[in-house]
Amino acid sequence: SPLAQRRSSVFRSTTSFISSSRSVRSMSLSLQEETISISDAFDGGNGEYVKTEMVDGVKTVFVRIRPDPYTELEQKTHFQYFSFRATSKTPKEETIKYVIENAGDASYAIAWNGSTTFYTCTDPNDPNSWKRKLDTSYDSSAGTLSWSHAHSKGGGSVCFSYFPPYSYNRHLALISQCA
């Protein structure tokens, strides 16, 4: 039907690969020429796009934390840390809600209580650029961690993270000070 065709063209998901063969999932959502994409293709990135829905009139982006490799000793996978980039191209300011949908399955889910998500709209490698999202909330019954972000008119990128990443460049700077 024409309605089904329009819906399928509104929500589209693409998968691409970078030279290291690491899979990068990127999502594009186009509603009235508005676009947002999610990526973890950077040093320390960990976030997998799941879906985007309108929930109570608010555009909501759902992301999952990718688990670490399976451990033979404990016979399980662990995960807690997330870090991803959201890039928006909107003709007007728009508040988007982000939800980590598998936060309740994390290795130490109780740590989400009272925690805040970090974000930066500038250089993610600058540890002083990160700020806290004070509206971060954990719903233990649903197992979700969520927060909102007001994207400015014209868009731009924002990085979200459980805590500011310790980049490889920062690591090299520390090593050079110790040498």
JSON list of N, CA and C in Angstrom, two decimals, residues 61-112:
[
{"chain": "A", "resi": 61, "resn": "VAL", "atom": "N", "xyz": [15.24, 7.44, 20.44]},
{"chain": "A", "resi": 61, "resn": "VAL", "atom": "CA", "xyz": [16.24, 6.58, 19.78]},
{"chain": "A", "resi": 61, "resn": "VAL", "atom": "C", "xyz": [16.65, 5.51, 20.78]},
{"chain": "A", "resi": 62, "resn": "PHE", "atom": "N", "xyz": [16.53, 4.25, 20.38]},
{"chain": "A", "resi": 62, "resn": "PHE", "atom": "CA", "xyz": [16.88, 3.12, 21.22]},
{"chain": "A", "resi": 62, "resn": "PHE", "atom": "C", "xyz": [18.24, 2.56, 20.78]},
{"chain": "A", "resi": 63, "resn": "VAL", "atom": "N", "xyz": [19.12, 2.36, 21.76]},
{"chain": "A", "resi": 63, "resn": "VAL", "atom": "CA", "xyz": [20.48, 1.87, 21.52]},
{"chain": "A", "resi": 63, "resn": "VAL", "atom": "C", "xyz": [20.74, 0.72, 22.48]},
{"chain": "A", "resi": 64, "resn": "ARG", "atom": "N", "xyz": [21.58, -0.22, 22.07]},
{"chain": "A", "resi": 64, "resn": "ARG", "atom": "CA", "xyz": [22.00, -1.34, 22.94]},
{"chain": "A", "resi": 64, "resn": "ARG", "atom": "C", "xyz": [23.50, -1.26, 23.18]},
{"chain": "A", "resi": 65, "resn": "ILE", "atom": "N", "xyz": [23.92, -1.68, 24.36]},
{"chain": "A", "resi": 65, "resn": "ILE", "atom": "CA", "xyz": [25.34, -1.80, 24.66]},
{"chain": "A", "resi": 65, "resn": "ILE", "atom": "C", "xyz": [25.80, -3.15, 24.11]},
{"chain": "A", "resi": 66, "resn": "ARG", "atom": "N", "xyz": [26.90, -3.14, 23.35]},
{"chain": "A", "resi": 66, "resn": "ARG", "atom": "CA", "xyz": [27.45, -4.40, 22.84]},
{"chain": "A", "resi": 66, "resn": "ARG", "atom": "C", "xyz": [28.23, -5.09, 23.95]},
{"chain": "A", "resi": 67, "resn": "PRO", "atom": "N", "xyz": [28.05, -6.40, 24.10]},
{"chain": "A", "resi": 67, "resn": "PRO", "atom": "CA", "xyz": [28.79, -7.12, 25.15]},
{"chain": "A", "resi": 67, "resn": "PRO", "atom": "C", "xyz": [30.26, -7.31, 24.78]},
{"chain": "A", "resi": 68, "resn": "ASP", "atom": "N", "xyz": [31.08, -7.42, 25.82]},
{"chain": "A", "resi": 68, "resn": "ASP", "atom": "CA", "xyz": [32.48, -7.78, 25.63]},
{"chain": "A", "resi": 68, "resn": "ASP", "atom": "C", "xyz": [32.55, -9.24, 25.18]},
{"chain": "A", "resi": 69, "resn": "PRO", "atom": "N", "xyz": [33.71, -9.70, 24.73]},
{"chain": "A", "resi": 69, "resn": "PRO", "atom": "CA", "xyz": [33.83, -11.11, 24.32]},
{"chain": "A", "resi": 69, "resn": "PRO", "atom": "C", "xyz": [33.49, -12.07, 25.47]},
{"chain": "A", "resi": 70, "resn": "TYR", "atom": "N", "xyz": [32.97, -13.20, 25.10]},
{"chain": "A", "resi": 70, "resn": "TYR", "atom": "CA", "xyz": [32.62, -14.27, 26.04]},
{"chain": "A", "resi": 70, "resn": "TYR", "atom": "C", "xyz": [33.87, -14.71, 26.81]},
{"chain": "A", "resi": 71, "resn": "THR", "atom": "N", "xyz": [33.73, -14.88, 28.13]},
{"chain": "A", "resi": 71, "resn": "THR", "atom": "CA", "xyz": [34.86, -15.34, 28.94]},
{"chain": "A", "resi": 71, "resn": "THR", "atom": "C", "xyz": [34.68, -16.81, 29.29]},
{"chain": "A", "resi": 72, "resn": "GLU", "atom": "N", "xyz": [35.68, -17.61, 28.98]},
{"chain": "A", "resi": 72, "resn": "GLU", "atom": "CA", "xyz": [35.63, -19.04, 29.28]},
{"chain": "A", "resi": 72, "resn": "GLU", "atom": "C", "xyz": [35.60, -19.30, 30.78]},
{"chain": "A", "resi": 73, "resn": "LEU", "atom": "N", "xyz": [36.35, -18.52, 31.54]},
{"chain": "A", "resi": 73, "resn": "LEU", "atom": "CA", "xyz": [36.43, -18.73, 32.99]},
{"chain": "A", "resi": 73, "resn": "LEU", "atom": "C", "xyz": [35.07, -18.56, 33.65]},
{"chain": "A", "resi": 74, "resn": "GLU", "atom": "N", "xyz": [34.39, -17.46, 33.35]},
{"chain": "A", "resi": 74, "resn": "GLU", "atom": "CA", "xyz": [33.09, -17.20, 33.96]},
{"chain": "A", "resi": 74, "resn": "GLU", "atom": "C", "xyz": [31.93, -17.72, 33.13]},
{"chain": "A", "resi": 75, "resn": "GLN", "atom": "N", "xyz": [32.20, -18.10, 31.92]},
{"chain": "A", "resi": 75, "resn": "GLN", "atom": "CA", "xyz": [31.22, -18.62, 30.97]},
{"chain": "A", "resi": 75, "resn": "GLN", "atom": "C", "xyz": [30.05, -17.64, 30.77]},
{"chain": "A", "resi": 76, "resn": "LYS", "atom": "N", "xyz": [30.43, -16.38, 30.53]},
{"chain": "A", "resi": 76, "resn": "LYS", "atom": "CA", "xyz": [29.44, -15.36, 30.24]},
{"chain": "A", "resi": 76, "resn": "LYS", "atom": "C", "xyz": [30.10, -14.16, 29.59]},
{"chain": "A", "resi": 77, "resn": "THR", "atom": "N", "xyz": [29.28, -13.26, 29.07]},
{"chain": "A", "resi": 77, "resn": "THR", "atom": "CA", "xyz": [29.79, -12.00, 28.53]},
{"chain": "A", "resi": 77, "resn": "THR", "atom": "C", "xyz": [29.45, -10.90, 29.53]},
{"chain": "A", "resi": 78, "resn": "HIS", "atom": "N", "xyz": [30.28, -9.86, 29.54]},
{"chain": "A", "resi": 78, "resn": "HIS", "atom": "CA", "xyz": [30.06, -8.72, 30.42]},
{"chain": "A", "resi": 78, "resn": "HIS", "atom": "C", "xyz": [29.82, -7.49, 29.56]},
{"chain": "A", "resi": 79, "resn": "PHE", "atom": "N", "xyz": [29.10, -6.54, 30.10]},
{"chain": "A", "resi": 79, "resn": "PHE", "atom": "CA", "xyz": [29.02, -5.22, 29.48]},
{"chain": "A", "resi": 79, "resn": "PHE", "atom": "C", "xyz": [28.51, -4.22, 30.50]},
{"chain": "A", "resi": 80, "resn": "GLN", "atom": "N", "xyz": [28.99, -2.99, 30.37]},
{"chain": "A", "resi": 80, "resn": "GLN", "atom": "CA", "xyz": [28.55, -1.88, 31.20]},
{"chain": "A", "resi": 80, "resn": "GLN", "atom": "C", "xyz": [28.75, -0.57, 30.46]},
{"chain": "A", "resi": 81, "resn": "TYR", "atom": "N", "xyz": [29.88, -0.43, 29.77]},
{"chain": "A", "resi": 81, "resn": "TYR", "atom": "CA", "xyz": [30.28, 0.83, 29.16]},
{"chain": "A", "resi": 81, "resn": "TYR", "atom": "C", "xyz": [29.60, 1.04, 27.80]},
{"chain": "A", "resi": 82, "resn": "PHE", "atom": "N", "xyz": [29.16, 2.27, 27.57]},
{"chain": "A", "resi": 82, "resn": "PHE", "atom": "CA", "xyz": [28.65, 2.65, 26.25]},
{"chain": "A", "resi": 82, "resn": "PHE", "atom": "C", "xyz": [29.24, 3.99, 25.86]},
{"chain": "A", "resi": 83, "resn": "SER", "atom": "N", "xyz": [29.37, 4.21, 24.57]},
{"chain": "A", "resi": 83, "resn": "SER", "atom": "CA", "xyz": [29.83, 5.48, 24.03]},
{"chain": "A", "resi": 83, "resn": "SER", "atom": "C", "xyz": [29.44, 5.50, 22.56]},
{"chain": "A", "resi": 84, "resn": "PHE", "atom": "N", "xyz": [28.66, 6.49, 22.15]},
{"chain": "A", "resi": 84, "resn": "PHE", "atom": "CA", "xyz": [28.26, 6.59, 20.76]},
{"chain": "A", "resi": 84, "resn": "PHE", "atom": "C", "xyz": [28.06, 8.05, 20.37]},
{"chain": "A", "resi": 85, "resn": "ARG", "atom": "N", "xyz": [28.07, 8.29, 19.07]},
{"chain": "A", "resi": 85, "resn": "ARG", "atom": "CA", "xyz": [27.89, 9.63, 18.51]},
{"chain": "A", "resi": 85, "resn": "ARG", "atom": "C", "xyz": [26.52, 9.71, 17.83]},
{"chain": "A", "resi": 86, "resn": "ALA", "atom": "N", "xyz": [25.80, 10.78, 18.12]},
{"chain": "A", "resi": 86, "resn": "ALA", "atom": "CA", "xyz": [24.53, 11.05, 17.44]},
{"chain": "A", "resi": 86, "resn": "ALA", "atom": "C", "xyz": [24.72, 12.30, 16.61]},
{"chain": "A", "resi": 87, "resn": "THR", "atom": "N", "xyz": [24.46, 12.20, 15.33]},
{"chain": "A", "resi": 87, "resn": "THR", "atom": "CA", "xyz": [24.59, 13.35, 14.43]},
{"chain": "A", "resi": 87, "resn": "THR", "atom": "C", "xyz": [23.21, 13.70, 13.91]},
{"chain": "A", "resi": 88, "resn": "SER", "atom": "N", "xyz": [22.85, 14.96, 14.08]},
{"chain": "A", "resi": 88, "resn": "SER", "atom": "CA", "xyz": [21.52, 15.42, 13.72]},
{"chain": "A", "resi": 88, "resn": "SER", "atom": "C", "xyz": [21.61, 16.51, 12.66]},
{"chain": "A", "resi": 89, "resn": "LYS", "atom": "N", "xyz": [20.68, 16.47, 11.73]},
{"chain": "A", "resi": 89, "resn": "LYS", "atom": "CA", "xyz": [20.53, 17.52, 10.72]},
{"chain": "A", "resi": 89, "resn": "LYS", "atom": "C", "xyz": [19.07, 17.92, 10.72]},
{"chain": "A", "resi": 90, "resn": "THR", "atom": "N", "xyz": [18.71, 18.80, 11.63]},
{"chain": "A", "resi": 90, "resn": "THR", "atom": "CA", "xyz": [17.32, 19.19, 11.76]},
{"chain": "A", "resi": 90, "resn": "THR", "atom": "C", "xyz": [17.16, 20.66, 11.40]},
{"chain": "A", "resi": 91, "resn": "PRO", "atom": "N", "xyz": [16.05, 21.01, 10.74]},
{"chain": "A", "resi": 91, "resn": "PRO", "atom": "CA", "xyz": [15.82, 22.41, 10.37]},
{"chain": "A", "resi": 91, "resn": "PRO", "atom": "C", "xyz": [15.43, 23.28, 11.57]},
{"chain": "A", "resi": 92, "resn": "LYS", "atom": "N", "xyz": [15.12, 22.65, 12.71]},
{"chain": "A", "resi": 92, "resn": "LYS", "atom": "CA", "xyz": [14.74, 23.39, 13.91]},
{"chain": "A", "resi": 92, "resn": "LYS", "atom": "C", "xyz": [15.31, 22.68, 15.14]},
{"chain": "A", "resi": 93, "resn": "GLU", "atom": "N", "xyz": [15.35, 23.39, 16.26]},
{"chain": "A", "resi": 93, "resn": "GLU", "atom": "CA", "xyz": [15.80, 22.75, 17.50]},
{"chain": "A", "resi": 93, "resn": "GLU", "atom": "C", "xyz": [14.83, 21.63, 17.84]},
{"chain": "A", "resi": 94, "resn": "GLU", "atom": "N", "xyz": [15.39, 20.51, 18.30]},
{"chain": "A", "resi": 94, "resn": "GLU", "atom": "CA", "xyz": [14.55, 19.35, 18.61]},
{"chain": "A", "resi": 94, "resn": "GLU", "atom": "C", "xyz": [15.14, 18.58, 19.77]},
{"chain": "A", "resi": 95, "resn": "THR", "atom": "N", "xyz": [14.30, 18.21, 20.73]},
{"chain": "A", "resi": 95, "resn": "THR", "atom": "CA", "xyz": [14.73, 17.39, 21.85]},
{"chain": "A", "resi": 95, "resn": "THR", "atom": "C", "xyz": [14.45, 15.93, 21.51]},
{"chain": "A", "resi": 96, "resn": "ILE", "atom": "N", "xyz": [15.48, 15.12, 21.65]},
{"chain": "A", "resi": 96, "resn": "ILE", "atom": "CA", "xyz": [15.39, 13.69, 21.35]},
{"chain": "A", "resi": 96, "resn": "ILE", "atom": "C", "xyz": [15.71, 12.92, 22.62]},
{"chain": "A", "resi": 97, "resn": "LYS", "atom": "N", "xyz": [14.95, 11.91, 22.89]},
{"chain": "A", "resi": 97, "resn": "LYS", "atom": "CA", "xyz": [15.19, 11.04, 24.04]},
{"chain": "A", "resi": 97, "resn": "LYS", "atom": "C", "xyz": [16.02, 9.85, 23.57]},
{"chain": "A", "resi": 98, "resn": "TYR", "atom": "N", "xyz": [17.04, 9.50, 24.34]},
{"chain": "A", "resi": 98, "resn": "TYR", "atom": "CA", "xyz": [17.89, 8.34, 24.06]},
{"chain": "A", "resi": 98, "resn": "TYR", "atom": "C", "xyz": [17.66, 7.30, 25.15]},
{"chain": "A", "resi": 99, "resn": "VAL", "atom": "N", "xyz": [17.56, 6.04, 24.74]},
{"chain": "A", "resi": 99, "resn": "VAL", "atom": "CA", "xyz": [17.29, 4.95, 25.66]},
{"chain": "A", "resi": 99, "resn": "VAL", "atom": "C", "xyz": [18.28, 3.82, 25.42]},
{"chain": "A", "resi": 100, "resn": "ILE", "atom": "N", "xyz": [19.00, 3.42, 26.47]},
{"chain": "A", "resi": 100, "resn": "ILE", "atom": "CA", "xyz": [19.82, 2.21, 26.43]},
{"chain": "A", "resi": 100, "resn": "ILE", "atom": "C", "xyz": [18.89, 1.09, 26.86]},
{"chain": "A", "resi": 101, "resn": "GLU", "atom": "N", "xyz": [18.44, 0.30, 25.88]},
{"chain": "A", "resi": 101, "resn": "GLU", "atom": "CA", "xyz": [17.37, -0.65, 26.17]},
{"chain": "A", "resi": 101, "resn": "GLU", "atom": "C", "xyz": [17.81, -1.92, 26.89]},
{"chain": "A", "resi": 102, "resn": "ASN", "atom": "N", "xyz": [19.11, -2.22, 26.93]},
{"chain": "A", "resi": 102, "resn": "ASN", "atom": "CA", "xyz": [19.55, -3.43, 27.64]},
{"chain": "A", "resi": 102, "resn": "ASN", "atom": "C", "xyz": [20.36, -3.10, 28.89]},
{"chain": "A", "resi": 103, "resn": "ALA", "atom": "N", "xyz": [20.18, -1.90, 29.45]},
{"chain": "A", "resi": 103, "resn": "ALA", "atom": "CA", "xyz": [20.92, -1.49, 30.65]},
{"chain": "A", "resi": 103, "resn": "ALA", "atom": "C", "xyz": [20.66, -2.43, 31.83]},
{"chain": "A", "resi": 104, "resn": "GLY", "atom": "N", "xyz": [19.47, -2.96, 31.94]},
{"chain": "A", "resi": 104, "resn": "GLY", "atom": "CA", "xyz": [19.13, -3.86, 33.04]},
{"chain": "A", "resi": 104, "resn": "GLY", "atom": "C", "xyz": [19.86, -5.18, 32.99]},
{"chain": "A", "resi": 105, "resn": "ASP", "atom": "N", "xyz": [20.40, -5.53, 31.82]},
{"chain": "A", "resi": 105, "resn": "ASP", "atom": "CA", "xyz": [21.15, -6.79, 31.67]},
{"chain": "A", "resi": 105, "resn": "ASP", "atom": "C", "xyz": [22.65, -6.59, 31.86]},
{"chain": "A", "resi": 106, "resn": "ALA", "atom": "N", "xyz": [23.07, -5.36, 32.18]},
{"chain": "A", "resi": 106, "resn": "ALA", "atom": "CA", "xyz": [24.50, -5.06, 32.33]},
{"chain": "A", "resi": 106, "resn": "ALA", "atom": "C", "xyz": [25.10, -5.85, 33.49]},
{"chain": "A", "resi": 107, "resn": "SER", "atom": "N", "xyz": [26.41, -5.97, 33.48]},
{"chain": "A", "resi": 107, "resn": "SER", "atom": "CA", "xyz": [27.11, -6.74, 34.50]},
{"chain": "A", "resi": 107, "resn": "SER", "atom": "C", "xyz": [26.84, -6.23, 35.91]},
{"chain": "A", "resi": 108, "resn": "TYR", "atom": "N", "xyz": [26.70, -4.93, 36.06]},
{"chain": "A", "resi": 108, "resn": "TYR", "atom": "CA", "xyz": [26.44, -4.34, 37.38]},
{"chain": "A", "resi": 108, "resn": "TYR", "atom": "C", "xyz": [25.33, -3.31, 37.23]},
{"chain": "A", "resi": 109, "resn": "ALA", "atom": "N", "xyz": [24.13, -3.79, 36.94]},
{"chain": "A", "resi": 109, "resn": "ALA", "atom": "CA", "xyz": [22.99, -2.92, 36.64]},
{"chain": "A", "resi": 109, "resn": "ALA", "atom": "C", "xyz": [22.66, -1.97, 37.78]},
{"chain": "A", "resi": 110, "resn": "ILE", "atom": "N", "xyz": [22.93, -2.36, 39.01]},
{"chain": "A", "resi": 110, "resn": "ILE", "atom": "CA", "xyz": [22.62, -1.50, 40.15]},
{"chain": "A", "resi": 110, "resn": "ILE", "atom": "C", "xyz": [23.40, -0.18, 40.08]},
{"chain": "A", "resi": 111, "resn": "ALA", "atom": "N", "xyz": [24.51, -0.17, 39.35]},
{"chain": "A", "resi": 111, "resn": "ALA", "atom": "CA", "xyz": [25.32, 1.05, 39.22]},
{"chain": "A", "resi": 111, "resn": "ALA", "atom": "C", "xyz": [24.60, 2.15, 38.46]},
{"chain": "A", "resi": 112, "resn": "TRP", "atom": "N", "xyz": [23.57, 1.81, 37.69]},
{"chain": "A", "resi": 112, "resn": "TRP", "atom": "CA", "xyz": [22.84, 2.83, 36.95]},
{"chain": "A", "resi": 112, "resn": "TRP", "atom": "C", "xyz": [22.03, 3.75, 37.88]}
]
